[in-house]
Coordinates of C-alpha atoms and ligand atoms in Angstrom, one line a residue:
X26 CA -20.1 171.2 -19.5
X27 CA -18.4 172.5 -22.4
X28 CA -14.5 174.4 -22.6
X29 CA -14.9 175.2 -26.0
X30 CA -18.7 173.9 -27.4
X31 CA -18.3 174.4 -30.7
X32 CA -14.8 172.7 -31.3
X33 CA -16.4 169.7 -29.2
X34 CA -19.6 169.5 -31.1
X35 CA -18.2 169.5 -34.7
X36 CA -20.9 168.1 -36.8
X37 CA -18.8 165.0 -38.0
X38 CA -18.7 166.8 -42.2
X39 CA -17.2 169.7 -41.0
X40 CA -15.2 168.0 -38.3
X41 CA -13.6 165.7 -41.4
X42 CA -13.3 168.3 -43.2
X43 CA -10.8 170.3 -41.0
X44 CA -8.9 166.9 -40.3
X45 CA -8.4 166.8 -43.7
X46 CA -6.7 170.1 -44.0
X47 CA -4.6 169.5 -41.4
X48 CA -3.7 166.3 -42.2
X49 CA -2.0 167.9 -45.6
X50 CA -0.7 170.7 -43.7
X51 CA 1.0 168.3 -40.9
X52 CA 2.4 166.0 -43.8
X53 CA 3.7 169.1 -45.7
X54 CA 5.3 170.4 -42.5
X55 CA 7.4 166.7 -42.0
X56 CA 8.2 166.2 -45.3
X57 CA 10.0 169.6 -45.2
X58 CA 11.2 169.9 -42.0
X59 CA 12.1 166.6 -41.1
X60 CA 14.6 163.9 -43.1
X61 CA 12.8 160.9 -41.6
X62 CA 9.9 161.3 -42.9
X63 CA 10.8 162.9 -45.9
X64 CA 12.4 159.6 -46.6
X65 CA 9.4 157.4 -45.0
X66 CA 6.9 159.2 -47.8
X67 CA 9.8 159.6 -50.3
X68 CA 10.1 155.4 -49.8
X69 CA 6.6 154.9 -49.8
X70 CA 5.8 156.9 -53.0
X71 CA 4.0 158.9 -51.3
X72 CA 4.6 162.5 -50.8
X73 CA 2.1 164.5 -48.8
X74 CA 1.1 166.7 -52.5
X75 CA -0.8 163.0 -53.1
X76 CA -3.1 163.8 -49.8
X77 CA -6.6 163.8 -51.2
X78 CA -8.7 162.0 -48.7
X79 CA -8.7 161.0 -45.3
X80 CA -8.7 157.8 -46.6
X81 CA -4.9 158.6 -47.9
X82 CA -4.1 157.9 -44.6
X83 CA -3.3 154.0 -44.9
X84 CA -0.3 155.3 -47.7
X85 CA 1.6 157.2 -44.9
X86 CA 3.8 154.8 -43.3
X87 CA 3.6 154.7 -39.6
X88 CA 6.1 155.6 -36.9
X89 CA 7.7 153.8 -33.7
X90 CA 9.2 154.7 -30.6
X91 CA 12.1 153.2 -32.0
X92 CA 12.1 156.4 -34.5
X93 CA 12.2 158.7 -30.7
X94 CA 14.9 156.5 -29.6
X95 CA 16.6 156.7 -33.7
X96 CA 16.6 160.3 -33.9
X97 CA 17.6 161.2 -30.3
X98 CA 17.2 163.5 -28.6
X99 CA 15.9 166.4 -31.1
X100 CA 16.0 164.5 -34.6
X101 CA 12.1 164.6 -34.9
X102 CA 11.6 167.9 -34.3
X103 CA 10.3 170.0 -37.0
X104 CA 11.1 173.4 -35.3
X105 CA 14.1 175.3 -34.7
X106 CA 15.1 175.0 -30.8
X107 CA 14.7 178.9 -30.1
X108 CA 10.9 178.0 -30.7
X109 CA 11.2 175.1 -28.5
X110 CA 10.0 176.4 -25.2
X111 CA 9.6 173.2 -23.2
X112 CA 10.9 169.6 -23.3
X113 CA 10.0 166.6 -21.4
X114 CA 11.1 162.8 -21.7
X115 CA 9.0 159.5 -20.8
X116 CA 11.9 156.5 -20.1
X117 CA 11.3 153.0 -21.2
X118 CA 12.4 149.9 -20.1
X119 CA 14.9 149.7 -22.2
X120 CA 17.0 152.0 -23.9
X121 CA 17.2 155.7 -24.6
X122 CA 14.0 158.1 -23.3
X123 CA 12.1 159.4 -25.9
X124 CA 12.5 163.4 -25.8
X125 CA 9.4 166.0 -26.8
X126 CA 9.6 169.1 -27.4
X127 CA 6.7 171.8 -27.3
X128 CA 6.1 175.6 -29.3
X129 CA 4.7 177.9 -27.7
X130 CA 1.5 176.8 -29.7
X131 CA 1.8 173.5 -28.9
X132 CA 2.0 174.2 -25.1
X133 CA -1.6 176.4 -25.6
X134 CA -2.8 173.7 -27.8
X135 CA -1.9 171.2 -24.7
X136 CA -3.6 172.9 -21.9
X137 CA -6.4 173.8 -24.0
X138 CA -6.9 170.1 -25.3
X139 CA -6.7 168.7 -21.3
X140 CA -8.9 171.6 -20.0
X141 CA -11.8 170.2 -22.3
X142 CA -11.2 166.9 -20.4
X143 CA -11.4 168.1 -17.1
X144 CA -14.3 170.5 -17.7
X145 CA -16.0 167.5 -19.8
X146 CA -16.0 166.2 -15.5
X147 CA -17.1 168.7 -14.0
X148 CA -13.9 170.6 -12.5
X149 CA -14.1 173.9 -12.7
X150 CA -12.8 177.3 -11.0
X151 CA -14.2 176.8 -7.7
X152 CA -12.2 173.3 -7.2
X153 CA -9.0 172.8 -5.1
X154 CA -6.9 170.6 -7.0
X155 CA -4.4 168.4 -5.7
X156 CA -1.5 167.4 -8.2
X157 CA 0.5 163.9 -7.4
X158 CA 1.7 162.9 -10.2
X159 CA 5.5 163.5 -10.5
X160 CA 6.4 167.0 -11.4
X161 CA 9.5 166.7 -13.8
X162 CA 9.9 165.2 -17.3
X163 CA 6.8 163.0 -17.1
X164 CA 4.3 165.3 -19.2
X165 CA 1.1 164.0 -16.5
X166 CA 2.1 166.7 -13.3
X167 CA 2.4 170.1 -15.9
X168 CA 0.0 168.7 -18.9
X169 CA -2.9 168.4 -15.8
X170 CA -1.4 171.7 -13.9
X171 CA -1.4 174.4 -16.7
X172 CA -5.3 173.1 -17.8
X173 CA -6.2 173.8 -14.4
X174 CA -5.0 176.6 -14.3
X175 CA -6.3 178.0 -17.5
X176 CA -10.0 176.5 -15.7
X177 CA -9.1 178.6 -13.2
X178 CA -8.7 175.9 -10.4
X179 CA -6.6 176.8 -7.2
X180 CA -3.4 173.9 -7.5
X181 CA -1.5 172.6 -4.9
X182 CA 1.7 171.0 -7.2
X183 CA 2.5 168.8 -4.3
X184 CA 3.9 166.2 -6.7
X185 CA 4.2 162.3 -6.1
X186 CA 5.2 160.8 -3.1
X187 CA 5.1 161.7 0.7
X188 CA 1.4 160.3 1.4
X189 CA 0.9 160.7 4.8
X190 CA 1.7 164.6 3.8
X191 CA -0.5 164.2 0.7
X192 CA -3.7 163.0 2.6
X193 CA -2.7 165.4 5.6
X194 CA -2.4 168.7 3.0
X195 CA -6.1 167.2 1.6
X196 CA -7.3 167.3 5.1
X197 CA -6.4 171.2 6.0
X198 CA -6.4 172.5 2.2
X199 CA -10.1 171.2 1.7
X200 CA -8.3 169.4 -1.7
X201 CA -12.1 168.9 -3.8
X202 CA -10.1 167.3 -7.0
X203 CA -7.5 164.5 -6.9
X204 CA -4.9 164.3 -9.8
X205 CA -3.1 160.7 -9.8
X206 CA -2.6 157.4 -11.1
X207 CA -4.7 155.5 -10.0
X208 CA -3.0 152.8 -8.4
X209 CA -1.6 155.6 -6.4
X210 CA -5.1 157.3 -5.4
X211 CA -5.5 153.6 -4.3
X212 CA -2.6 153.9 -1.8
X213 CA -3.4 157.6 -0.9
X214 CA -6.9 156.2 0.4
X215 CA -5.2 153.2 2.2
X216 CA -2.9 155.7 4.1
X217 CA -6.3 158.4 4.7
X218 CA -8.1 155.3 5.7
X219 CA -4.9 154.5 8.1
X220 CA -4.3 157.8 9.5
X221 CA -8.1 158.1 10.6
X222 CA -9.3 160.9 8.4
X223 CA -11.0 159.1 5.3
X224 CA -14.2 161.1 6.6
X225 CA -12.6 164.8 6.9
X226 CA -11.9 164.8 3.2
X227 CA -14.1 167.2 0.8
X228 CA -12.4 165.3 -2.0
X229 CA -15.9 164.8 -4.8
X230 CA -13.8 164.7 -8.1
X231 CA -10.2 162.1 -9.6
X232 CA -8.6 163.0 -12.3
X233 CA -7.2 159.8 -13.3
X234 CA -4.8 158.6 -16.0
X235 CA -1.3 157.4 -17.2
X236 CA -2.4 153.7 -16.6
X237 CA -4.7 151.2 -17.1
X238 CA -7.5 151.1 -14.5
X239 CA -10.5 148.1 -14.8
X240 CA -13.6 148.8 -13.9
X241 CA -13.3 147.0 -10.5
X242 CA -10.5 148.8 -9.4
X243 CA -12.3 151.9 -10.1
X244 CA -14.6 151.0 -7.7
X245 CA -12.0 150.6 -5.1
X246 CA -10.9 154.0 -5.7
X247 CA -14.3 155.7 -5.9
X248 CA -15.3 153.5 -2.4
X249 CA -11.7 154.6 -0.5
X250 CA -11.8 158.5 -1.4
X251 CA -15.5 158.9 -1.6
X252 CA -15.2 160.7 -5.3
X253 CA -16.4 160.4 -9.0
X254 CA -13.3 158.7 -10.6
X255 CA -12.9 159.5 -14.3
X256 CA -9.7 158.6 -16.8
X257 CA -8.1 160.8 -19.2
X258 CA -5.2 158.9 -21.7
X259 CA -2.5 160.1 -23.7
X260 CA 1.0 159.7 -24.3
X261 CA 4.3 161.7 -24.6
X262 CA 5.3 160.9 -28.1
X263 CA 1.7 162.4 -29.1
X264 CA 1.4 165.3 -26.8
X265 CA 0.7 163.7 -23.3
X266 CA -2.6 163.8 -21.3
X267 CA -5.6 165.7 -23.2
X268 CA -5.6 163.0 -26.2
X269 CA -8.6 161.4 -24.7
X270 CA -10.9 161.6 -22.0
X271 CA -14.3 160.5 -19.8
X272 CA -16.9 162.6 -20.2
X273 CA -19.7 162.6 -17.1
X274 CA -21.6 159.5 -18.6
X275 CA -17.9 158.0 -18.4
X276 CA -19.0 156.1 -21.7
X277 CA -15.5 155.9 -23.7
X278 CA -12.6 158.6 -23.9
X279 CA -13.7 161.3 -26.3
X280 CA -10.6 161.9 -28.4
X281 CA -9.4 165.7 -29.3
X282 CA -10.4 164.6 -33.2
X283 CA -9.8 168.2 -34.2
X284 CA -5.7 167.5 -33.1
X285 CA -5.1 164.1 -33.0
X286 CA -6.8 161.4 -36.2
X287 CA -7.1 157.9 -34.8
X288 CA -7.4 154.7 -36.7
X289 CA -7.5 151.1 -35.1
X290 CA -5.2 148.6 -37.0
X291 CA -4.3 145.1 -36.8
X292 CA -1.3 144.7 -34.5
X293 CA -0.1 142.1 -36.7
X294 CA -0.8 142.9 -40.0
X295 CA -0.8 146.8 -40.1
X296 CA -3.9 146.9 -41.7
X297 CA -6.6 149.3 -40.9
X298 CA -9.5 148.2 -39.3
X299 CA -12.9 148.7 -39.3
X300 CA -15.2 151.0 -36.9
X301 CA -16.1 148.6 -34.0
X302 CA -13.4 146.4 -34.3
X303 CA -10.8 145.8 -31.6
X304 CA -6.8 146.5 -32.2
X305 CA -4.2 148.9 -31.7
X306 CA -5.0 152.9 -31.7
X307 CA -2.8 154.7 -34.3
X308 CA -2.5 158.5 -34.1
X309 CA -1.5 161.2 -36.2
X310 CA -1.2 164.8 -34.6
X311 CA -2.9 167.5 -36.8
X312 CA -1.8 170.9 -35.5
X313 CA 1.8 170.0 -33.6
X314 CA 4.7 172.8 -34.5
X315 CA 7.4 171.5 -32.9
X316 CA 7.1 167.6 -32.9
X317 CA 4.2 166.0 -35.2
X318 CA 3.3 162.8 -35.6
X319 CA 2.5 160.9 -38.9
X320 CA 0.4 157.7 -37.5
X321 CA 2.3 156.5 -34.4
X322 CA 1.8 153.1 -33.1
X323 CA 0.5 153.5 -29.5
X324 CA 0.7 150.0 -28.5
X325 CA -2.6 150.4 -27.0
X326 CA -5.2 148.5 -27.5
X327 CA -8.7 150.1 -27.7
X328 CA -11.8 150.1 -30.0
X329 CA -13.2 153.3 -31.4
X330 CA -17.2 154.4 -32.0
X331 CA -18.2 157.6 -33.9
X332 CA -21.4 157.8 -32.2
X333 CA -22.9 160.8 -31.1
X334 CA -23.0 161.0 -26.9
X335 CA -25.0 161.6 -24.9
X336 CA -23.1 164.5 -23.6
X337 CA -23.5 166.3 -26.8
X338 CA -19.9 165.8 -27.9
X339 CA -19.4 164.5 -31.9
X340 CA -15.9 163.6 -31.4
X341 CA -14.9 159.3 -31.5
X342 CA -14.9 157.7 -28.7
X343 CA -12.3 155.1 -27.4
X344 CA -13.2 152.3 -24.9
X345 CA -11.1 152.1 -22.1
X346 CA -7.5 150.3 -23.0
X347 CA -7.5 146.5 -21.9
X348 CA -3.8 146.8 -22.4
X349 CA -0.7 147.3 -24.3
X350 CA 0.8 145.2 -27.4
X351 CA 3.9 144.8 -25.5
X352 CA 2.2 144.5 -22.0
X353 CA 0.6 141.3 -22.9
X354 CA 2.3 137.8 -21.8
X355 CA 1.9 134.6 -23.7
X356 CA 1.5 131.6 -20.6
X357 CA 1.7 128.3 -22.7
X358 CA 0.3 129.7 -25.4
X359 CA -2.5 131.8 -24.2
X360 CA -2.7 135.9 -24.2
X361 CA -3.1 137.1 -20.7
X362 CA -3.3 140.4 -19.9
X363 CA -2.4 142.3 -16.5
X364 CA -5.9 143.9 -16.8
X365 CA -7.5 140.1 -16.5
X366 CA -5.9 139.6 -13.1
X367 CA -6.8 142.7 -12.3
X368 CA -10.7 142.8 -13.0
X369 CA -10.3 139.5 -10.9
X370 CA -8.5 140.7 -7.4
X371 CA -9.6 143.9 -7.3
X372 CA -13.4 142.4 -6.4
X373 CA -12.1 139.9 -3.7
X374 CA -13.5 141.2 -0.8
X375 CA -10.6 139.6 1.8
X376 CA -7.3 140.8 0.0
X377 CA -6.1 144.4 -0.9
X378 CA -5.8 146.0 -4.2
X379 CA -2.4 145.1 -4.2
X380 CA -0.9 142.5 -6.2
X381 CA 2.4 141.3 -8.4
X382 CA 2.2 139.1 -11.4
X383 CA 5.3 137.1 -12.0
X384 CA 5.8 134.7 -15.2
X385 CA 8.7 132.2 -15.1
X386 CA 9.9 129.0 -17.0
X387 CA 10.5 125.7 -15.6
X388 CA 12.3 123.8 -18.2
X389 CA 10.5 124.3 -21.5
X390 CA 7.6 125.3 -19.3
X391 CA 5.9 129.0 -18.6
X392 CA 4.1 129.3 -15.3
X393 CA 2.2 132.4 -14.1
X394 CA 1.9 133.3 -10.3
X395 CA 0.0 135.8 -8.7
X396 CA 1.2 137.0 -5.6
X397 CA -1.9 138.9 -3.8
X398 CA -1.6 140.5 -0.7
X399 CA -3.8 139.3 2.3
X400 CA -5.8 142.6 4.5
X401 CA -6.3 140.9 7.6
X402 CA -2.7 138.6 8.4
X403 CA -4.9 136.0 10.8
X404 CA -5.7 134.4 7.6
X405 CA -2.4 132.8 7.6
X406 CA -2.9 131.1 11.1
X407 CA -5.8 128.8 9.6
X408 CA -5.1 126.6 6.9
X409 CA -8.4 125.9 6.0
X410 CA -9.5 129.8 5.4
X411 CA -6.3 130.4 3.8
X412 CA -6.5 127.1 0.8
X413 CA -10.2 128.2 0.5
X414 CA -9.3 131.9 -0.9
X415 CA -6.3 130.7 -2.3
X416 CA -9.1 127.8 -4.4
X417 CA -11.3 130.7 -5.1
X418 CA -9.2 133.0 -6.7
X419 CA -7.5 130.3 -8.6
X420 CA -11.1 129.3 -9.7
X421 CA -11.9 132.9 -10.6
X422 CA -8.7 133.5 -12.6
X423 CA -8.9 130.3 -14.2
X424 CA -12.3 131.3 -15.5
X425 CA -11.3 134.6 -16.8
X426 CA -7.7 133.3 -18.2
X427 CA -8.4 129.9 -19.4
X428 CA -5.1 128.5 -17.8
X429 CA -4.3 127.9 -14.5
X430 CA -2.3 129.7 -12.3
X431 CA -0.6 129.5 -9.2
X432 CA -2.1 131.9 -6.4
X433 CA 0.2 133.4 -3.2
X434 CA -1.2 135.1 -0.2
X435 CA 1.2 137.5 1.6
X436 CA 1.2 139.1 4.4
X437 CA -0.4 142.8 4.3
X438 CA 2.3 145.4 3.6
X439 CA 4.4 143.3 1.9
X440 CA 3.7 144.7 -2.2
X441 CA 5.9 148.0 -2.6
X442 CA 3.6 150.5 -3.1
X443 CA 3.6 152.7 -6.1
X444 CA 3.3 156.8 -6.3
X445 CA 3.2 157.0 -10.1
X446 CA 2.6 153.9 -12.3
X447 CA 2.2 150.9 -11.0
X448 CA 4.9 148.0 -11.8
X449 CA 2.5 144.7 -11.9
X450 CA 4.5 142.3 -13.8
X451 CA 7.8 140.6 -13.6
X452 CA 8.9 138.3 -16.0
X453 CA 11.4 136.3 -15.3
X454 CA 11.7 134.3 -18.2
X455 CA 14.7 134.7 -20.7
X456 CA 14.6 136.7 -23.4
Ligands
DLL710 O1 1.2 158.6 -19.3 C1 0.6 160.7 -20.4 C2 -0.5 160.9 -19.4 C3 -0.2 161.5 -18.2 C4 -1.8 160.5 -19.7 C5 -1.3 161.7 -17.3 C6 -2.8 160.7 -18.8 C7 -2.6 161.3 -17.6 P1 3.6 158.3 -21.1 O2 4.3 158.3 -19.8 O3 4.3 158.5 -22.4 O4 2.4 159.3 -21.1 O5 2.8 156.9 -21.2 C8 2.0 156.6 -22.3 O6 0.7 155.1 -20.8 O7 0.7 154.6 -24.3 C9 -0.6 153.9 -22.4 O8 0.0 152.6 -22.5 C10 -0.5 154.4 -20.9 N1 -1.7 155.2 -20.6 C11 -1.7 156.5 -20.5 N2 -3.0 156.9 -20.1 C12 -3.7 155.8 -19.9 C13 -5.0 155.5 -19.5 C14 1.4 159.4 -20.2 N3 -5.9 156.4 -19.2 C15 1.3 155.2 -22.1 N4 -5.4 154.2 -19.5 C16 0.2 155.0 -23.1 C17 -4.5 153.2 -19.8 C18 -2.8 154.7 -20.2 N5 -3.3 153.4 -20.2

């Protein structure tokens, strides 16, 4: 199913074509509007009247947080604040939150780019929607609830938190169409499962995103709430959800190519890759009023393919992120990425989806444990039953991680559970 066919079907000519002319128009709008990037082309030699091809793109240099975080909290915009009708803020770990800032255009633009997401799922005017992500600055709660409502869906903005009343409003409000993490759909079908009413729920559709979910925990989800899980990606800097999303065949994330221009580069070296390689997803916003921008570093890490889909859709398609730049921890010398452990626990039948990943050094040494959290608490009474899990899921990361690790079953409970994203990792080594 289609929002808007013939944006979605582009033949790829006429689809380039347009990113072209936006590109320049995009460019033209920064260089004139805003100083930082008048001096980013200016220092690169490269001012946007020099735009000829797509290909042109590699001159532009790119952007960082850091520039959010540099220019806070309006420096970046690129219209006046009386056209600024909305603002929201994503916090970091560190330092200042990075502040957006929508038009009026951009806010149609945005419900009109996630609505082709959720209809490329199937939602549509008949669903009930349920909305738990956290209404407030994070752009997930009113990016998902104003494409909704443009499909016509009937919303219930419950917001994060309060599961027992989440799973107990799903119950009586017939919810068909869960909007969540997914680490917190995981603990709102933990707490249905609990309170006895996993079978009274009509749920059939999740509107996932905000965070990485493996393929394995999927299937946790998708067993727990009895629904077709899908993932839609995005981030604040670039517009929020409705970059990216699943279609029903749930083979990649179709990107919005006709707003947003994605390249994969080499983390390391900048340099662009080619299609079908893996590296970091660089974006570049084409039709952005108030806040557009010129190739900025996600982080993520992703590979792209421009093959048609089955669906019908000509737009790229991203595979789904196996993790951040910055997520990813170095144990002795090896990458390991949270979504390794993750593909690993989330299949072991005797502990819960629940887990912490903690990195410490003992004198010049890194160690990695992973602290998993036992569903039945007998296990701890036998000795036997509990060094034999503990073996195999050592084994099974060691396979997967090439190092070894050290494994920790707790009791069940005991792993804070999370209504937004999830908080895996804690490193405790110094900086
Ligand atoms: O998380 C926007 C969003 C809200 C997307 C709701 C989808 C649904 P930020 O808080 O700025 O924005 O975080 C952006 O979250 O760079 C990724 O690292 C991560 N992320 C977002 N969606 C996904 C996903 C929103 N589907 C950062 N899979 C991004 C994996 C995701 N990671």
């Amino acid at each position: 199913m289609f929002f808007d066919k013939n944006a979605e079907t582009l033949p790829r000519s006429e689809l380039e074509a347009l990113q072209l002319e936006r590109l320049k128009k995009t460019a033209a709008l920064c260089y004139e509007k805003s100083p930082l990037y008048k001096n980013k082309l200016d220092e690169a030699g490269f001012p946007p009247d020099k735009i000829t091809s797509l290909a042109d793109l590699k001159h532009i240099p790119f952007t960082v947080k850091e520039d959010f975080r540099d220019n806070y909290p309006f420096g970046m915009f690129t219209a006046p604040m009386r056209e600024i009708l909305r603002l929201h803020a994503s916090s970091g770990t560190t330092g200042k939150p990075t502040v957006v800032g929508y038009t009026r255009k951009d806010l149609d633009t945005w419900s009109d780019c996630v609505a082709r997401l959720i209809v490329a799922v199937g939602a549509n005017g008949d669903d009930i929607a349920q909305v738990a992500f956290g209404y407030g600055l994070f752009t997930g709660a009113l990016g998902l609830h104003y494409a909704l409502e443009k499909i016509g869906a009937s919303i219930i903005p419950i917001s994060s938190g309060n599961t027992e009343k989440q799973v107990t409003l799903m119950k009586d409000f017939g919810t068909t169409v869960l909007v969540s993490t997914p680490s917190y759909a995981l603990h709102i079908g933990e707490t249905a499962k609990e309170m006895g009413v996993g079978n009274d729920l009509r749920l059939r559709l999740g509107l996932f995103g905000s965070e990485g979910c493996t393929a394995e925990m999927r299937g946790q989800i998708e067993k727990s709430l009895n629904l077709f899980a899908t993932d839609n990606y995005g981030m604040s800097e670039v517009m929020g959800p409705g970059v990216s999303g699943e279609c029903e065949y749930r083979r990649g994330l179709h990107l919005n190519e006709d707003h947003f221009l994605p390249e994969i580069i080499d983390p390391v070296t900048g340099e662009t890759l080619p299609e079908g390689e893996k590296g970091e997803l660089v974006l570049t916003t084409l039709t952005k009023e108030g806040l557009p921008v010129l190739r900025y570093r996600t982080r993520d890490i992703t590979v792209l393919t421009y093959e048609k889909c089955e669906c019908g859709r000509t737009h790229a398609r991203m595979a789904k992120t196996t993790g951040r730049t910055d997520d990813m921890l170095k144990i002795r010398g090896v990458n390991v990425f949270p979504s390794q452990i993750d593909s690993v626990i989330m299949v072991i039948g005797e502990v819960a989806p629940h887990y912490e990943i903690v990195a410490s050094r003992e004198g010049n040494h890194d160690t990695l444990e992973v602290r998993v959290e036992l569903i039945d608490s007998s296990v701890l009474d036998s000795y036997a039953q509990l060094e034999g899990l503990r073996d195999k899921i050592r084994h099974n990361l060691r396979v997967v991680l090439g190092i070894d690790v050290k494994v920790s079953l707790v009791e069940p409970k005991s792993i804070a559970r999370s209504a937004g994203k999830a908080k895996r990792v804690i490193d405790n080594r110094p900086k």
